[in-house]
Amino acid sequence: MKVAICDDSEQDIADLKEKLLKIIEGQIENCEINVYTDVTKFLKEIHTISFDGIFLDIDMPQMTGIQAAQRVREALPDVGLVFVSSCESMVFEAIKTTPLRFIRKARLEEELEEAVTALLNRYHSLKNYYDFCVNGNTVRLKLSEIYYFESAKHYVKIKTLQEDYMVRAKMADLEQIFNEKGFVRVQSG
């Protein structure tokens, strides 16, 4: 699971990260938390890193968290977005970006655990997806939309209803990954 925290306060980031790690510990095997104090850098990285959850402050100097959330939604429409803010009056404006939760910084202790539980539930339900590296970009595909994999020299073609994707991979490696997800290799060679 990949999580991002974007807040202009390094202290708030450190507090949130520490509390997140305590809550997540033992609930999920791998959790990578990336932190950002610069919203511009964060917005550049959402195009190369496929985050499962984003904790975003609203009151930041370069742009508001709501403006950033609108850009996040364009790049990652399914991401679990959680606002963590002191600007309680902005909750109704924040709803327009369909956040998973809105946590008040003054009540972080009480509200964080429930938000993380909701985020983990969302993450587990999205395990029906798989991230592929296509031309240096991460593409998340729903497993039910993948028709088949086909070997093509040093690449594997992923056939879906909307589009075909070429990934540099070995069929044997994909077979190991997707065998437990209900895919069966019907031909070799």
Short mmCIF file of C-alpha atoms in Angstrom, two decimals:
data_model
loop_
_atom_site.label_atom_id
_atom_site.label_comp_id
_atom_site.label_asym_id
_atom_site.label_seq_id
_atom_site.Cartn_x
_atom_site.Cartn_y
_atom_site.Cartn_z
CA MET A 1 0.00 0.00 0.00
CA LYS A 2 1.32 3.44 -0.93
CA VAL A 3 0.27 6.50 1.03
CA ALA A 4 1.10 10.19 0.59
CA ILE A 5 0.93 12.96 3.18
CA CYS A 6 0.96 16.52 1.85
CA ASP A 7 1.04 19.35 4.38
CA ASP A 8 3.10 22.54 4.59
CA SER A 9 3.90 21.83 8.27
CA GLU A 10 6.75 19.38 8.83
CA GLN A 11 5.63 18.89 12.46
CA ASP A 12 2.08 18.01 11.40
CA ILE A 13 3.49 15.55 8.84
CA ALA A 14 5.70 13.89 11.46
CA ASP A 15 2.80 13.58 13.93
CA LEU A 16 0.44 12.18 11.32
CA LYS A 17 3.01 9.73 9.95
CA GLU A 18 3.82 8.42 13.45
CA LYS A 19 0.14 7.91 14.28
CA LEU A 20 -0.54 6.30 10.89
CA LEU A 21 2.26 3.79 11.35
CA LYS A 22 0.97 2.84 14.81
CA ILE A 23 -2.56 2.25 13.49
CA ILE A 24 -1.49 0.39 10.34
CA GLU A 25 1.10 -1.79 12.11
CA GLY A 26 0.00 -5.40 11.97
CA GLN A 27 -2.96 -4.65 9.68
CA ILE A 28 -1.09 -4.57 6.40
CA GLU A 29 2.17 -6.14 5.32
CA ASN A 30 3.78 -3.37 3.28
CA CYS A 31 3.02 0.32 3.73
CA GLU A 32 5.13 2.98 2.06
CA ILE A 33 4.46 6.55 3.23
CA ASN A 34 5.74 9.41 1.07
CA VAL A 35 5.69 12.90 2.61
CA TYR A 36 5.52 16.27 0.86
CA THR A 37 5.71 19.83 2.15
CA ASP A 38 5.62 21.16 -1.41
CA VAL A 39 2.23 20.63 -3.08
CA THR A 40 3.71 21.28 -6.55
CA LYS A 41 6.22 18.44 -6.15
CA PHE A 42 3.43 16.21 -4.82
CA LEU A 43 1.23 16.94 -7.84
CA LYS A 44 4.08 16.04 -10.21
CA GLU A 45 4.62 12.70 -8.49
CA ILE A 46 0.98 11.58 -8.61
CA HIS A 47 1.56 10.92 -12.32
CA THR A 48 4.37 8.45 -11.61
CA ILE A 49 3.34 6.93 -8.27
CA SER A 50 0.00 5.21 -7.95
CA PHE A 51 -1.05 6.07 -4.40
CA ASP A 52 -3.73 4.09 -2.59
CA GLY A 53 -4.34 6.81 -0.01
CA ILE A 54 -3.60 10.52 0.26
CA PHE A 55 -3.76 12.65 3.41
CA LEU A 56 -4.02 16.27 2.33
CA ASP A 57 -4.03 19.55 4.27
CA ILE A 58 -6.40 22.26 3.01
CA ASP A 59 -4.59 25.43 4.07
CA MET A 60 -1.29 25.52 2.15
CA PRO A 61 0.60 28.52 0.72
CA GLN A 62 1.02 27.56 -2.96
CA MET A 63 -2.56 26.36 -3.51
CA THR A 64 -5.37 25.07 -1.37
CA GLY A 65 -5.72 21.38 -0.65
CA ILE A 66 -9.07 21.50 -2.41
CA GLN A 67 -7.43 22.76 -5.61
CA ALA A 68 -4.79 20.04 -5.25
CA ALA A 69 -7.52 17.43 -4.65
CA GLN A 70 -9.21 18.41 -7.92
CA ARG A 71 -5.95 17.67 -9.76
CA VAL A 72 -5.51 14.44 -7.80
CA ARG A 73 -8.99 13.31 -8.88
CA GLU A 74 -8.06 13.89 -12.55
CA ALA A 75 -4.95 11.72 -12.24
CA LEU A 76 -6.13 9.17 -9.64
CA PRO A 77 -9.94 9.06 -9.65
CA ASP A 78 -10.13 6.02 -7.33
CA VAL A 79 -7.62 7.11 -4.67
CA GLY A 80 -8.73 7.22 -1.05
CA LEU A 81 -8.51 10.93 -0.28
CA VAL A 82 -8.52 12.11 3.34
CA PHE A 83 -8.42 15.78 4.28
CA VAL A 84 -6.61 16.59 7.52
CA SER A 85 -7.19 20.24 8.31
CA SER A 86 -7.81 22.95 10.87
CA CYS A 87 -10.18 24.64 8.40
CA GLU A 88 -13.40 22.99 9.56
CA SER A 89 -15.42 25.59 7.65
CA MET A 90 -14.07 24.14 4.38
CA VAL A 91 -15.65 20.70 4.84
CA PHE A 92 -18.56 21.48 2.50
CA GLU A 93 -16.22 22.76 -0.20
CA ALA A 94 -14.02 19.68 0.28
CA ILE A 95 -16.98 17.35 -0.30
CA LYS A 96 -16.98 18.38 -3.98
CA THR A 97 -13.76 16.34 -4.40
CA THR A 98 -15.40 13.22 -2.91
CA PRO A 99 -13.00 12.61 -0.04
CA LEU A 100 -13.12 9.37 1.90
CA ARG A 101 -12.94 11.31 5.19
CA PHE A 102 -12.35 14.78 6.67
CA ILE A 103 -10.26 14.81 9.85
CA ARG A 104 -10.01 17.86 12.07
CA LYS A 105 -6.41 18.44 13.21
CA ALA A 106 -7.67 19.34 16.66
CA ARG A 107 -9.29 15.89 16.88
CA LEU A 108 -6.64 13.87 15.06
CA GLU A 109 -6.33 11.30 17.87
CA GLU A 110 -10.07 10.52 17.86
CA GLU A 111 -10.79 10.65 14.12
CA LEU A 112 -7.69 9.14 12.49
CA GLU A 113 -8.26 5.50 13.39
CA GLU A 114 -11.72 5.38 11.81
CA ALA A 115 -10.41 7.10 8.66
CA VAL A 116 -7.53 4.61 8.39
CA THR A 117 -9.97 1.71 8.83
CA ALA A 118 -12.07 3.11 5.97
CA LEU A 119 -8.94 3.55 3.86
CA LEU A 120 -7.78 -0.02 4.53
CA ASN A 121 -11.24 -1.38 3.69
CA ARG A 122 -11.13 0.53 0.42
CA TYR A 123 -7.61 -0.71 -0.29
CA HIS A 124 -8.60 -4.35 0.30
CA SER A 125 -11.66 -4.01 -1.95
CA LEU A 126 -9.43 -2.56 -4.68
CA LYS A 127 -7.11 -5.57 -4.54
CA ASN A 128 -9.13 -6.65 -7.53
CA TYR A 129 -6.87 -4.26 -9.41
CA TYR A 130 -3.26 -4.62 -10.49
CA ASP A 131 -0.72 -1.91 -11.32
CA PHE A 132 1.38 -2.35 -14.47
CA CYS A 133 4.32 -0.25 -15.65
CA VAL A 134 3.52 0.88 -19.20
CA ASN A 135 6.10 3.15 -20.86
CA GLY A 136 7.35 4.38 -17.48
CA ASN A 137 3.85 5.19 -16.20
CA THR A 138 1.75 3.19 -13.77
CA VAL A 139 -1.52 1.90 -15.20
CA ARG A 140 -4.05 0.36 -12.79
CA LEU A 141 -6.26 -2.27 -14.41
CA LYS A 142 -9.26 -3.99 -12.91
CA LEU A 143 -8.68 -7.75 -13.06
CA SER A 144 -12.21 -8.42 -14.30
CA GLU A 145 -11.52 -6.22 -17.33
CA ILE A 146 -8.42 -8.17 -18.43
CA TYR A 147 -9.36 -10.71 -21.10
CA TYR A 148 -5.97 -12.32 -21.56
CA PHE A 149 -2.19 -11.96 -21.65
CA GLU A 150 -0.26 -12.74 -24.81
CA SER A 151 3.49 -13.11 -25.16
CA ALA A 152 5.14 -10.98 -27.86
CA LYS A 153 8.93 -11.41 -27.86
CA HIS A 154 10.22 -9.62 -24.72
CA TYR A 155 6.85 -8.02 -24.01
CA VAL A 156 3.46 -9.16 -22.86
CA LYS A 157 0.30 -7.77 -24.43
CA ILE A 158 -2.54 -7.21 -21.97
CA LYS A 159 -5.88 -7.33 -23.77
CA THR A 160 -8.75 -5.38 -22.20
CA LEU A 161 -12.09 -4.20 -23.53
CA GLN A 162 -10.99 -0.58 -23.94
CA GLU A 163 -7.32 -0.86 -24.87
CA ASP A 164 -4.31 -3.12 -25.32
CA TYR A 165 -1.20 -2.53 -23.20
CA MET A 166 2.34 -3.70 -23.84
CA VAL A 167 4.48 -4.36 -20.77
CA ARG A 168 8.02 -5.57 -20.61
CA ALA A 169 7.67 -8.83 -18.70
CA LYS A 170 8.04 -12.58 -18.86
CA MET A 171 4.92 -14.67 -19.21
CA ALA A 172 6.22 -17.06 -16.50
CA ASP A 173 6.44 -14.15 -14.01
CA LEU A 174 2.90 -13.00 -14.80
CA GLU A 175 1.68 -16.58 -14.56
CA GLN A 176 2.98 -16.79 -10.98
CA ILE A 177 1.31 -13.52 -10.01
CA PHE A 178 -2.04 -14.09 -11.72
CA ASN A 179 -2.45 -17.83 -11.17
CA GLU A 180 -3.80 -17.16 -7.66
CA LYS A 181 -6.11 -14.47 -9.09
CA GLY A 182 -8.01 -16.93 -11.29
CA PHE A 183 -6.00 -16.73 -14.51
CA VAL A 184 -4.94 -19.98 -16.21
CA ARG A 185 -2.21 -20.47 -18.78
CA VAL A 186 -3.83 -22.27 -21.70
CA GLN A 187 -0.85 -22.50 -24.04
CA SER A 188 2.90 -22.48 -23.84
CA GLY A 189 5.11 -21.68 -26.79
#
